[in-house]
Coordinates of C-alpha atoms in Angstrom, one line a residue:
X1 CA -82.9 -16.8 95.0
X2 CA -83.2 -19.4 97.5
X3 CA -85.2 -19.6 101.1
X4 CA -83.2 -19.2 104.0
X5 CA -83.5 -19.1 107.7
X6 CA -82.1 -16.0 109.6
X7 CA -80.1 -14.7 112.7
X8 CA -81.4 -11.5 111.7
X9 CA -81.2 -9.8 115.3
X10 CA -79.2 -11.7 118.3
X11 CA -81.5 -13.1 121.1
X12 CA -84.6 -12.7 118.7
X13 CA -86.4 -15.4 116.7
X14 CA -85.5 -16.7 113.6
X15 CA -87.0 -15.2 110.4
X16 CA -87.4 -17.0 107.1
X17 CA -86.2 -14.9 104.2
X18 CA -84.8 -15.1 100.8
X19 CA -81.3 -15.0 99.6
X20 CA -79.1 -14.8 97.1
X21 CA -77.4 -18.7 95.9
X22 CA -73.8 -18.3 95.6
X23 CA -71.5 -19.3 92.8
X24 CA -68.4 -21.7 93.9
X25 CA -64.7 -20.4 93.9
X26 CA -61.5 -22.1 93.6
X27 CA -61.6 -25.5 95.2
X28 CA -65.4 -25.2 96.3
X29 CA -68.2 -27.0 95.6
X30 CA -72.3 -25.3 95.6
X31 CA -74.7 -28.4 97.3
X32 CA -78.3 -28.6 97.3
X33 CA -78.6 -28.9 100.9
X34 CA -80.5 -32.6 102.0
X35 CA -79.2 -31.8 105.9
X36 CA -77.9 -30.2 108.3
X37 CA -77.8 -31.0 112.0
X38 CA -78.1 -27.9 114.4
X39 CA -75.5 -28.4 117.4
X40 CA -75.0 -25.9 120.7
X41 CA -72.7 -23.0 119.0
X42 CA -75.6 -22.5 116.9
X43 CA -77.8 -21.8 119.8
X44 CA -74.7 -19.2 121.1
X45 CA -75.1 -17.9 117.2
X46 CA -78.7 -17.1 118.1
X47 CA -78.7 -16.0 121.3
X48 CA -75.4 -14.3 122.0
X49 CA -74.1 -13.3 118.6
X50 CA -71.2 -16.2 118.8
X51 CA -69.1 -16.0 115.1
X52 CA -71.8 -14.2 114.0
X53 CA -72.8 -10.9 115.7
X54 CA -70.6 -8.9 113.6
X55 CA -72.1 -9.6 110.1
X56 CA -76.0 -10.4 110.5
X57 CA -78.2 -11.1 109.0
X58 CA -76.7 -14.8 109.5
X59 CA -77.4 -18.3 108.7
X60 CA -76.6 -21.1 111.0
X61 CA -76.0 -24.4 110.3
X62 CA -72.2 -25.7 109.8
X63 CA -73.1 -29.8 109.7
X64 CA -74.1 -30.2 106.1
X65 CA -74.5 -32.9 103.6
X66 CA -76.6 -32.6 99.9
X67 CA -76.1 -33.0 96.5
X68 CA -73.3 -31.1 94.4
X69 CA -74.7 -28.4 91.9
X70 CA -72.0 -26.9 90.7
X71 CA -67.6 -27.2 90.7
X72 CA -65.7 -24.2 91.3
X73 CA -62.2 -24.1 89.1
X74 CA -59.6 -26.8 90.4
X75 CA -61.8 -29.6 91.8
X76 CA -61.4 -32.8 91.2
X77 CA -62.8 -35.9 91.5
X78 CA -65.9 -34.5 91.8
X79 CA -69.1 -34.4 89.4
X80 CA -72.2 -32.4 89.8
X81 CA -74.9 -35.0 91.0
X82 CA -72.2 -36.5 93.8
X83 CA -73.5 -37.0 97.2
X84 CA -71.0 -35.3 99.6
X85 CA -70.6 -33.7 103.1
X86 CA -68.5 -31.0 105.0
X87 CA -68.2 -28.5 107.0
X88 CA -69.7 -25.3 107.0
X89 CA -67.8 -22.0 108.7
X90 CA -69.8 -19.1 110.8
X91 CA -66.4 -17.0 110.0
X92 CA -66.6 -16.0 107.0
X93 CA -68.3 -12.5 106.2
X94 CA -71.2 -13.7 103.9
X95 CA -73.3 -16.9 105.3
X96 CA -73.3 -18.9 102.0
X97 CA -70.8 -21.9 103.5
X98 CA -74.2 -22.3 106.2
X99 CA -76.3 -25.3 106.0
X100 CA -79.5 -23.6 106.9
X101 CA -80.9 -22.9 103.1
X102 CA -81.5 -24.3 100.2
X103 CA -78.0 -24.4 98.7
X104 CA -74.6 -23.5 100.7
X105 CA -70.6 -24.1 99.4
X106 CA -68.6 -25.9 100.8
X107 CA -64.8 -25.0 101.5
X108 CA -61.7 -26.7 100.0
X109 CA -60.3 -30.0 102.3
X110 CA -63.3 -29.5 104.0
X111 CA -65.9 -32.2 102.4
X112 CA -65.7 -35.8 101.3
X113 CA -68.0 -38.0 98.9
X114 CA -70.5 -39.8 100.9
X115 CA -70.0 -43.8 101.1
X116 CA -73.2 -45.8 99.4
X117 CA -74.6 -47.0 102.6
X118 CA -74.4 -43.9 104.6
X119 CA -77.4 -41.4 104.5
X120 CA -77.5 -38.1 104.3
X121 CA -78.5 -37.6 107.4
X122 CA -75.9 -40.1 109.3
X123 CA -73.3 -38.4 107.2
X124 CA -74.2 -34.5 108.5
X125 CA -73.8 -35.4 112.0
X126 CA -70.3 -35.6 111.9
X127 CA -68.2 -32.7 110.6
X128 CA -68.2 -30.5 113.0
X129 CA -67.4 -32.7 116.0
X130 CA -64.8 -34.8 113.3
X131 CA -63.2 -31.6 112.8
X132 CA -63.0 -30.1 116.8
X133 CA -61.7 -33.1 118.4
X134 CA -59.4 -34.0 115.6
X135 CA -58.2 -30.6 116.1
X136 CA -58.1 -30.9 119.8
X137 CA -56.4 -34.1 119.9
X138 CA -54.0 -34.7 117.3
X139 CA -53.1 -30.2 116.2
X140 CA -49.1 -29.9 116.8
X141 CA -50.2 -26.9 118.9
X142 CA -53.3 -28.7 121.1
X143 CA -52.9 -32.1 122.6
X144 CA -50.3 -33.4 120.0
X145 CA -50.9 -37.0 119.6
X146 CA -50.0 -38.7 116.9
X147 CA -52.9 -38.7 114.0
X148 CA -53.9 -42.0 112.8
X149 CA -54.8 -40.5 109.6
X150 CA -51.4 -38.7 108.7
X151 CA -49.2 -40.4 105.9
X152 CA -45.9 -40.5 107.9
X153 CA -43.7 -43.9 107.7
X154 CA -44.2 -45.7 110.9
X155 CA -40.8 -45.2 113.2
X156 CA -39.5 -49.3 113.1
X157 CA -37.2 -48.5 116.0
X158 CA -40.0 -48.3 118.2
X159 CA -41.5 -50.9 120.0
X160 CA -45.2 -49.6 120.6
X161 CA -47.2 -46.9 118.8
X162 CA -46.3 -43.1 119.1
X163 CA -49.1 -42.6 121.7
X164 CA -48.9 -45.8 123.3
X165 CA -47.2 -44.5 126.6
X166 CA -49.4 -41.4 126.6
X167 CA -53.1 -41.0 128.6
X168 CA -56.4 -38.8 127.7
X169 CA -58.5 -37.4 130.2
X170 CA -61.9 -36.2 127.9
X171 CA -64.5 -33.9 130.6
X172 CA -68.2 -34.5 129.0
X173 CA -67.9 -37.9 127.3
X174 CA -71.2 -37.8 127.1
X175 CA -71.9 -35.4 124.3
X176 CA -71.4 -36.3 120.8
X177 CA -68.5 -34.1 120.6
X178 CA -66.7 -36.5 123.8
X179 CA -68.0 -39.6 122.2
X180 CA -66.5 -38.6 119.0
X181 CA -63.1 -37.8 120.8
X182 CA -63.8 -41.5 122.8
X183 CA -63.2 -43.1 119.3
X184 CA -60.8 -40.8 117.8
X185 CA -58.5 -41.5 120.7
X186 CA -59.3 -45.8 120.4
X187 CA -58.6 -45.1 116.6
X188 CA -54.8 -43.3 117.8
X189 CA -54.1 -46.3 120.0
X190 CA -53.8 -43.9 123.5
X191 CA -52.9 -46.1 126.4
X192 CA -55.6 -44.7 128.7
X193 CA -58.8 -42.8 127.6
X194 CA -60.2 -41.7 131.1
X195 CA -64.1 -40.7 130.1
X196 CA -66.0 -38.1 133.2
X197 CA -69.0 -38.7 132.3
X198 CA -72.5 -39.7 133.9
X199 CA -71.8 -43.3 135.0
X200 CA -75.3 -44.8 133.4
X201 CA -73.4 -44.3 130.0
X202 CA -70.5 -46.3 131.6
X203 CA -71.5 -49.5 129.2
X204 CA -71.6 -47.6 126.2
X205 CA -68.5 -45.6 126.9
X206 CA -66.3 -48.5 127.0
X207 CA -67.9 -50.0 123.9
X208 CA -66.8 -46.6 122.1
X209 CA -62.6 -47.1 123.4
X210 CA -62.9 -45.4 126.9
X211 CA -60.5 -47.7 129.3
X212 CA -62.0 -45.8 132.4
X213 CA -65.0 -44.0 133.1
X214 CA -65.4 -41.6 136.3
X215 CA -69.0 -40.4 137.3
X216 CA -69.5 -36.6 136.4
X217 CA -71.9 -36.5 139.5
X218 CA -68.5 -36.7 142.3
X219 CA -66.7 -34.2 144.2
X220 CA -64.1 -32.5 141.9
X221 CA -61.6 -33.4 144.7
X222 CA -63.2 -37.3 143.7
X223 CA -62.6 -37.2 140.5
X224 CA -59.5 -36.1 140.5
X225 CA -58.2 -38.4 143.2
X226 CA -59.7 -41.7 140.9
X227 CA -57.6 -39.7 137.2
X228 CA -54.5 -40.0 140.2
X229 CA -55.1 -43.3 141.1
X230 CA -55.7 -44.4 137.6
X231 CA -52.8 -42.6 136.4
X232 CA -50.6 -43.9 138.9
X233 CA -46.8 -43.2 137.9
X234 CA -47.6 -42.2 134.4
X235 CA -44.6 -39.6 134.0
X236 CA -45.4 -37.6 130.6
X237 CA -47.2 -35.0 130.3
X238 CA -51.2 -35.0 131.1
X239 CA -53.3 -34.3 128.3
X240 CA -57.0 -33.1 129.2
X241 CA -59.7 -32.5 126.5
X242 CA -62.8 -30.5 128.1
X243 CA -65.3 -30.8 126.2
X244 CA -68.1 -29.3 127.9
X245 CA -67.3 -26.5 131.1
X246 CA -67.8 -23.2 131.5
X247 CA -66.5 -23.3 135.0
X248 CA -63.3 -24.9 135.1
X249 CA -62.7 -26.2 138.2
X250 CA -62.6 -29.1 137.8
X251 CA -60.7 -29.4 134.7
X252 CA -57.7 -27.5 136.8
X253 CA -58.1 -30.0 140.0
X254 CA -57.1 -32.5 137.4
X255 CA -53.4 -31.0 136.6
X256 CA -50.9 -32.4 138.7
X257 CA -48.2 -29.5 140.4
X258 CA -44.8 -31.3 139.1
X259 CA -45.4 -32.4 135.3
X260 CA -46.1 -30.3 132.3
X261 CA -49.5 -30.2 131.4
X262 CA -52.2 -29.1 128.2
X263 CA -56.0 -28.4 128.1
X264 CA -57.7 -28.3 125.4
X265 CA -61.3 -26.6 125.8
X266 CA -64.4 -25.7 123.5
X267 CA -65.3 -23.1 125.4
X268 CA -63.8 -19.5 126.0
X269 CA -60.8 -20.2 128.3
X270 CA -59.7 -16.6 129.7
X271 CA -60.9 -17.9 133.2
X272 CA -59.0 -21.5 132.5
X273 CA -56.1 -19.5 132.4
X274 CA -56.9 -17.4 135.0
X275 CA -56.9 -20.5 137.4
X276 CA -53.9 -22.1 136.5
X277 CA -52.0 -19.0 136.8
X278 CA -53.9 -18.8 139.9
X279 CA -52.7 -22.4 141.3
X280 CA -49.0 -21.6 139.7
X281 CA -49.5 -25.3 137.4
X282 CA -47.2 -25.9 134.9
X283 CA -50.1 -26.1 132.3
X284 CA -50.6 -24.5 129.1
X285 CA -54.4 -24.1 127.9
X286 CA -55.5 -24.2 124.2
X287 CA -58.9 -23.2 122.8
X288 CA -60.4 -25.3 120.4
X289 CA -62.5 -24.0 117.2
X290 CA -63.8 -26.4 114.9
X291 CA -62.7 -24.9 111.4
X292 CA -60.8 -26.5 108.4
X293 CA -58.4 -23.2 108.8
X294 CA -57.5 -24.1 112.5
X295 CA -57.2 -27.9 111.8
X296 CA -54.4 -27.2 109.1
X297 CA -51.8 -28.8 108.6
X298 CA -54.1 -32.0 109.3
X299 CA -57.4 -31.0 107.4
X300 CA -56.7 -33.1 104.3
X301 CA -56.0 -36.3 106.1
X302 CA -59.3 -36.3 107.7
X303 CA -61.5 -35.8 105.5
X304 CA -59.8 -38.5 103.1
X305 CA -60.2 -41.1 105.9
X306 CA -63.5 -39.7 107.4
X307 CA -65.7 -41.6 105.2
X308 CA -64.1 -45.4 105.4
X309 CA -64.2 -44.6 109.3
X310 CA -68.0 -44.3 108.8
X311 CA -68.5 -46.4 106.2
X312 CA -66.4 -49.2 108.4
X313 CA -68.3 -49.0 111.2
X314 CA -65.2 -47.5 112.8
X315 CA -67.5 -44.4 114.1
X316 CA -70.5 -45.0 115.8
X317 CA -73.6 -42.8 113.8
X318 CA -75.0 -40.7 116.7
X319 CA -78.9 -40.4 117.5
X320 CA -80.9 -37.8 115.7
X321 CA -84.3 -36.8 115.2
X322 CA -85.4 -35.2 111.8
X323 CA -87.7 -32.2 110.6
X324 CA -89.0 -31.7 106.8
X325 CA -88.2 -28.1 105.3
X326 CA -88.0 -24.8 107.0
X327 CA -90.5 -25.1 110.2
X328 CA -89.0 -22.5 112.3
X329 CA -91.4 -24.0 115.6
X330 CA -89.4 -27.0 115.5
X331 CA -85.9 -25.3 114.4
X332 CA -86.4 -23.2 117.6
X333 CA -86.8 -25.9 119.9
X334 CA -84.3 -27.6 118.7
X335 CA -81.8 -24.8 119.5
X336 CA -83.5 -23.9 122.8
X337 CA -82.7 -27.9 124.1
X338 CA -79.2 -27.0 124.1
X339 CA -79.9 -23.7 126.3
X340 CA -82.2 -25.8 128.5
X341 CA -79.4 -28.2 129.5
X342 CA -81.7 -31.0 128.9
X343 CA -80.6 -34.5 127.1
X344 CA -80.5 -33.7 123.9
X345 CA -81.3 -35.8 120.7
X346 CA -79.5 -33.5 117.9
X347 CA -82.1 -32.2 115.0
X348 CA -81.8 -32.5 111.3
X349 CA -83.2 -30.3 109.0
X350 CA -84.4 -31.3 105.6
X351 CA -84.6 -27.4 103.9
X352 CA -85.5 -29.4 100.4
X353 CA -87.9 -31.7 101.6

């Protein structure tokens, strides 16, 4: 058995409990768990049931980086004692791919070895936000830009790179999720990466790959009049990545009337989609879940390139703060700062420590 913290009850407090450890299946791997970084669908998880209200008690927790305890049949390259990290998923019926226990498994093409100089900790704050705007970006059926981590030849009959000629407009820069999209889209080589974010993170935004940066804090009519201007006679289709809105407004006021269009939001999009058929624009809307299953085809690639990317320097590590084993106080609050709305510095918890 192993100690576990528990959705047990949505919109209730957490409960620590005891569970059963799970034994790897084909292509998994069990990890002693050294992190995992709690991030806003896991305050949803708590509070309104999100993924998981169908099959409590749960565990949250889908950032998560340890040691490996045990192979399941087909693995390779990989040896128990390996440090590695990967990506959880709130889907599945039972909560042992969940990073808030002891020891968790972790799905196949959906972990990597972790490089020598990268800790634990630096290494769980990425896989969830690696694997959404990666999916957002660069899935055949979301944004479609060209992946800079596929294996295709390189087409010699073209002058410029495939996304060369094609623009971004990314709605909440400012998280980690729209900073990680920031880089993802340098790393693609897109023409324009237009960043709506709070202009005191202007400096740092650029420094990431964005080419423009609009203040979040304008008129939507404002901000969509500077993506215009910025734009200017950019003919192909516009490509918006919303990282952040519940209200969608805005991210609408951005689709021009006369070119195709996609959006590409994290949150549910049934009123997107009621607007744009509202306004009659020529925009298809995509919701984005950040799963290994939904990033197929593309899953593989990214996870072998992941770790050079942060090893390189490539990805900026994000800010974190850290907590020692299962101190459900701190756990809380660090949930509750994503409901609050406040600036948040993402936590880390240690469940071994």
């Amino acid at each position: 058995m192993q100690n576990a913290v528990l959705v047990r009850e949505v919109g209730k407090a957490l409960e620590l409990a005891q569970r059963p450890i799970p034994h790897p299946g084909e292509g998994e791997i069990l990890i002693r768990v050294h992190s995992t970084m709690l991030l806003p669908h896991d305050t949803y998880g708590r509070d309104l049931g999100l993924f998981v209200a169908d099959k409590l008690p749960y565990v949250l927790g889908t950032n998560i980086a340890g040691v490996v305890e045990e192979i399941g049949a087909k693995v390779e390259d990989y040896k128990i004692g390996d440090r590695v990290f990967g990506i959880g998923n709130p889907l599945f019926p039972l909560p042992d791919f969940s990073g808030l226990q002891q020891y968790a498994l972790l799905a196949p093409e959906g972990y990597a070895k972790i490089p020598d100089t990268v800790s634990f900790e630096e290494a769980s704050s990425f896989p969830v936000n690696a694997v959404t705007s990666a999916a957002a970006l660069f899935h055949p059926k979301s944004l479609a830009f060209a992946a800079p981590f596929t294996k295709t030849e390189p087409d010699i009959s073209q002058d410029l790179p495939p996304n060369a000629k094609r623009s971004l407009v990314i709605i909440g820069g400012g998280s980690n999720v729209g900073k990680l999209a920031i880089q993802f889209a340098r790393l693609a080589s897109i023409l324009k990466i237009i960043v709506i974010a709070s202009a005191k993170n202007e400096a740092h935004l650029r420094q990431l790959g964005a080419t423009h940066v609009i203040d979040r804090y304008l008129k939507d009519e404002a901000i969509a009049a500077e993506v215009k201007k910025i734009l200017d006679d950019d003919k192909g289709p516009l490509s918006v990545y919303d990282c952040v809105s519940w209200d969608y407004s805005l991210t609408v006021s951005l689709v021009p009337r006369m070119q195709p269009s996609v959006i590409a939001c994290l949150h549910p999009v049934e009123s997107c989609i009621k607007l744009v058929k509202l306004n009659n624009l020529p925009a298809s809307v995509q919701f984005i879940r950040g799963t290994v299953d939904f990033l197929q085809p593309l899953s593989a690639g990214l996870w072998r390139i992941l770790p050079t990317w942060i090893e390189s320097g490539q990805l900026s590590i994000p800010q974190f703060r850290v907590v020692d084993g299962f101190d459900l106080k701190v756990i809380e609050e660090g949930l509750d700062s994503y409901r609050d709305g406040s600036s948040v510095v993402p936590l880390i918890v240690r469940p071994n420590h």
